[in-house]
PDB file of C-alpha atoms in Angstrom:
ATOM      1  CA  MET A  24     112.261 117.707 159.905  1.00 94.00           C
ATOM      2  CA  THR A  25     112.220 115.094 156.834  1.00 94.00           C
ATOM      3  CA  LEU A  26     111.282 116.557 153.492  1.00 95.00           C
ATOM      4  CA  ASP A  27     108.230 114.168 153.614  1.00 92.00           C
ATOM      5  CA  GLN A  28     107.361 115.706 157.003  1.00 94.00           C
ATOM      6  CA  TYR A  29     107.904 119.104 155.355  1.00 95.00           C
ATOM      7  CA  GLN A  30     105.714 118.009 152.586  1.00 94.00           C
ATOM      8  CA  ARG A  31     102.668 116.989 154.758  1.00 92.00           C
ATOM      9  CA  LYS A  32     103.071 119.918 156.863  1.00 93.00           C
ATOM     10  CA  SER A  33     103.144 122.561 153.868  1.00 93.00           C
ATOM     11  CA  CYS A  34      99.543 121.252 152.843  1.00 87.00           C
ATOM     12  CA  TYR A  35      97.643 122.963 155.337  1.00 81.00           C
ATOM     13  CA  ALA A  36      97.206 126.463 153.393  1.00 77.00           C
ATOM     14  CA  VAL A  37      96.778 125.032 149.920  1.00 85.00           C
ATOM     15  CA  GLN A  38      94.087 126.374 147.834  1.00 89.00           C
ATOM     16  CA  GLU A  39      91.512 124.325 146.209  1.00 92.00           C
ATOM     17  CA  HIS A  40      91.419 123.918 141.985  1.00 95.00           C
ATOM     18  CA  GLU A  41      88.964 122.820 139.512  1.00 96.00           C
ATOM     19  CA  SER A  42      91.113 120.593 138.220  1.00 97.00           C
ATOM     20  CA  HIS A  43      94.652 118.906 137.978  1.00 96.00           C
ATOM     21  CA  LYS A  44      95.683 121.241 135.173  1.00 97.00           C
ATOM     22  CA  GLU A  45      94.616 124.336 137.262  1.00 97.00           C
ATOM     23  CA  ALA A  46      96.575 123.414 140.089  1.00 97.00           C
ATOM     24  CA  MET A  47      99.557 122.654 138.133  1.00 97.00           C
ATOM     25  CA  SER A  48      99.366 125.667 136.177  1.00 97.00           C
ATOM     26  CA  HIS A  49      99.043 127.822 139.579  1.00 97.00           C
ATOM     27  CA  TRP A  50     101.741 126.111 141.559  1.00 97.00           C
ATOM     28  CA  THR A  51     104.199 126.437 138.195  1.00 98.00           C
ATOM     29  CA  ILE A  52     103.655 130.252 137.879  1.00 98.00           C
ATOM     30  CA  GLY A  53     104.197 130.436 142.049  1.00 97.00           C
ATOM     31  CA  LEU A  54     107.109 128.510 141.690  1.00 98.00           C
ATOM     32  CA  THR A  55     108.533 130.655 138.696  1.00 98.00           C
ATOM     33  CA  GLU A  56     107.526 133.755 140.264  1.00 98.00           C
ATOM     34  CA  GLU A  57     109.409 132.825 143.803  1.00 98.00           C
ATOM     35  CA  ALA A  58     112.495 131.935 142.065  1.00 98.00           C
ATOM     36  CA  GLY A  59     112.479 135.206 140.172  1.00 98.00           C
ATOM     37  CA  GLU A  60     112.063 136.908 143.329  1.00 97.00           C
ATOM     38  CA  VAL A  61     115.079 134.946 144.591  1.00 98.00           C
ATOM     39  CA  ASN A  62     116.859 136.142 141.492  1.00 98.00           C
ATOM     40  CA  GLY A  63     115.873 139.713 142.244  1.00 97.00           C
ATOM     41  CA  ASP A  64     117.558 139.527 145.345  1.00 97.00           C
ATOM     42  CA  ILE A  65     120.600 138.414 144.391  1.00 97.00           C
ATOM     43  CA  LYS A  66     120.877 141.023 141.691  1.00 97.00           C
ATOM     44  CA  HIS A  67     120.169 143.804 144.324  1.00 97.00           C
ATOM     45  CA  LYS A  68     122.687 142.358 146.914  1.00 96.00           C
ATOM     46  CA  TYR A  69     125.339 141.766 144.423  1.00 96.00           C
ATOM     47  CA  TYR A  70     124.815 144.197 141.864  1.00 97.00           C
ATOM     48  CA  ASN A  71     123.189 146.936 143.306  1.00 97.00           C
ATOM     49  CA  HIS A  72     125.288 146.579 146.805  1.00 97.00           C
ATOM     50  CA  GLU A  73     121.996 146.819 148.712  1.00 97.00           C
ATOM     51  CA  ASP A  74     121.576 145.007 152.126  1.00 96.00           C
ATOM     52  CA  VAL A  75     119.705 141.736 151.282  1.00 96.00           C
ATOM     53  CA  SER A  76     119.818 139.486 154.662  1.00 97.00           C
ATOM     54  CA  ASP A  77     120.330 135.887 154.493  1.00 96.00           C
ATOM     55  CA  MET A  78     117.095 135.633 156.545  1.00 97.00           C
ATOM     56  CA  LYS A  79     115.334 137.419 153.606  1.00 97.00           C
ATOM     57  CA  MET A  80     116.809 134.966 151.217  1.00 97.00           C
ATOM     58  CA  ALA A  81     115.893 131.813 153.555  1.00 97.00           C
ATOM     59  CA  GLU A  82     112.527 133.093 153.186  1.00 97.00           C
ATOM     60  CA  GLU A  83     112.195 133.451 149.691  1.00 97.00           C
ATOM     61  CA  LEU A  84     113.764 130.000 149.154  1.00 98.00           C
ATOM     62  CA  GLY A  85     111.330 128.815 151.475  1.00 97.00           C
ATOM     63  CA  ASP A  86     108.499 130.276 149.265  1.00 97.00           C
ATOM     64  CA  VAL A  87     110.326 127.976 146.394  1.00 98.00           C
ATOM     65  CA  LEU A  88     110.264 125.011 148.577  1.00 98.00           C
ATOM     66  CA  TRP A  89     106.661 125.440 149.331  1.00 97.00           C
ATOM     67  CA  TYR A  90     105.598 125.501 145.702  1.00 97.00           C
ATOM     68  CA  ILE A  91     107.913 122.630 144.653  1.00 97.00           C
ATOM     69  CA  ALA A  92     106.231 120.391 147.642  1.00 96.00           C
ATOM     70  CA  ALA A  93     102.863 121.579 146.245  1.00 95.00           C
ATOM     71  CA  LEU A  94     103.626 120.528 142.787  1.00 95.00           C
ATOM     72  CA  CYS A  95     105.008 117.009 144.135  1.00 95.00           C
ATOM     73  CA  THR A  96     101.757 116.739 146.268  1.00 93.00           C
ATOM     74  CA  GLU A  97      99.554 117.468 143.227  1.00 94.00           C
ATOM     75  CA  LEU A  98     101.522 115.118 141.403  1.00 94.00           C
ATOM     76  CA  GLY A  99     101.341 112.250 143.880  1.00 92.00           C
ATOM     77  CA  ILE A 100     105.075 112.207 144.466  1.00 94.00           C
ATOM     78  CA  SER A 101     107.385 112.238 147.417  1.00 94.00           C
ATOM     79  CA  LEU A 102     109.431 115.247 148.090  1.00 95.00           C
ATOM     80  CA  GLU A 103     112.173 113.094 149.713  1.00 94.00           C
ATOM     81  CA  ALA A 104     112.085 110.742 146.375  1.00 95.00           C
ATOM     82  CA  VAL A 105     112.758 113.622 144.496  1.00 96.00           C
ATOM     83  CA  ALA A 106     115.639 114.866 146.608  1.00 96.00           C
ATOM     84  CA  GLN A 107     116.936 111.246 146.799  1.00 96.00           C
ATOM     85  CA  LEU A 108     116.502 110.942 142.750  1.00 96.00           C
ATOM     86  CA  ASN A 109     118.670 114.280 142.400  1.00 96.00           C
ATOM     87  CA  ILE A 110     121.282 113.049 144.385  1.00 96.00           C
ATOM     88  CA  ALA A 111     121.630 109.571 143.046  1.00 96.00           C
ATOM     89  CA  LYS A 112     121.467 111.265 139.473  1.00 94.00           C
ATOM     90  CA  ASN A 113     124.167 113.617 140.106  1.00 93.00           C
ATOM     91  CA  ARG A 114     126.233 110.684 141.917  1.00 93.00           C
ATOM     92  CA  HIS A 115     126.047 108.675 138.704  1.00 92.00           C
ATOM     93  CA  LYS A 116     126.923 111.776 136.673  1.00 91.00           C
ATOM     94  CA  TYR A 117     130.139 112.600 138.690  1.00 92.00           C
ATOM     95  CA  PRO A 118     131.023 109.547 140.571  1.00 90.00           C
ATOM     96  CA  ASP A 119     134.522 111.142 141.728  1.00 91.00           C
ATOM     97  CA  GLY A 120     132.402 114.023 143.224  1.00 90.00           C
ATOM     98  CA  ALA A 121     133.788 116.578 141.008  1.00 93.00           C
ATOM     99  CA  PHE A 122     132.426 118.399 137.780  1.00 92.00           C
ATOM    100  CA  ASP A 123     133.775 116.845 134.644  1.00 90.00           C
ATOM    101  CA  LYS A 124     132.900 118.812 131.232  1.00 93.00           C
ATOM    102  CA  ASP A 125     132.786 115.688 129.306  1.00 91.00           C
ATOM    103  CA  ARG A 126     130.706 113.875 131.452  1.00 89.00           C
ATOM    104  CA  SER A 127     128.432 116.766 131.448  1.00 90.00           C
ATOM    105  CA  ALA A 128     128.526 116.825 127.733  1.00 93.00           C
ATOM    106  CA  ASN A 129     127.411 113.277 127.805  1.00 89.00           C
ATOM    107  CA  ARG A 130     124.588 113.564 130.458  1.00 89.00           C
ATOM    108  CA  HIS A 131     121.915 112.502 128.363  1.00 91.00           C
ATOM    109  CA  ALA A 132     123.190 109.152 127.445  1.00 90.00           C
ATOM    110  CA  ASP A 133     124.651 108.958 130.985  1.00 89.00           C
ATOM    111  CA  TYR A 134     121.434 109.621 132.428  1.00 92.00           C
ATOM    112  CA  GLU A 135     119.783 106.636 130.077  1.00 92.00           C
ATOM    113  CA  ARG A 136     122.270 104.269 131.496  1.00 93.00           C
ATOM    114  CA  PHE A 137     121.470 105.695 135.120  1.00 94.00           C
ATOM    115  CA  LYS A 138     117.756 105.034 134.505  1.00 95.00           C
ATOM    116  CA  GLU A 139     118.808 100.877 134.179  1.00 95.00           C
ATOM    117  CA  THR A 140     120.258 100.639 137.715  1.00 95.00           C
ATOM    118  CA  GLU A 141     119.072  99.243 140.616  1.00 95.00           C
ATOM    119  CA  GLU A 142     119.150 102.384 142.784  1.00 95.00           C
ATOM    120  CA  TYR A 143     117.138 104.332 140.131  1.00 95.00           C
ATOM    121  CA  LEU A 144     114.263 101.559 140.200  1.00 94.00           C
ATOM    122  CA  GLU A 145     113.956 101.460 143.904  1.00 93.00           C
ATOM    123  CA  ILE A 146     113.629 105.291 143.820  1.00 94.00           C
ATOM    124  CA  GLU A 147     110.965 104.910 141.295  1.00 92.00           C
ATOM    125  CA  SER A 148     109.099 102.365 143.052  1.00 91.00           C
ATOM    126  CA  SER A 149     109.216 104.264 146.357  1.00 89.00           C
ATOM    127  CA  MET A 150     108.047 107.863 144.892  1.00 90.00           C
ATOM    128  CA  HIS A 151     104.380 107.725 144.891  1.00 89.00           C
ATOM    129  CA  THR A 152     102.751 109.305 148.175  1.00 74.00           C
ATOM    130  CA  THR A 153      99.364 109.625 149.437  1.00 66.00           C
ATOM    131  CA  PHE A 154      99.945 113.182 150.663  1.00 59.00           C
ATOM    132  CA  GLY A 155      96.672 114.909 149.476  1.00 50.00           C
ATOM    133  CA  LEU A 156      96.082 118.771 148.961  1.00 40.00           C
TER     134      LEU A 156
END
């Protein structure tokens, strides 16, 4: 399944909102809540030495993904394009594939240069979607 296929399929159980602002607030609150649950599971697993299964972690990460997809859909952008942009941005920042503290420190200037590349402009032109909530 591609990310765009996931985005389309994930729209089936979406609550309607009175406004774009209400939807954005709801999805953002849900995203941070679910990310907090992932954080709590990590704490319980590694610091409290509790049995938190990989399946439980996958379920929580899936909830995070669902809210990200809902935000993308509300914004009219493709989840696939978001993923492509993130990979391209990181590949531009670390072209040899290894973390570099100097490149990280200069990431803002690097990002401005990245925004002028053909790859960035291609992703930008393909990011809008007609997926509807």
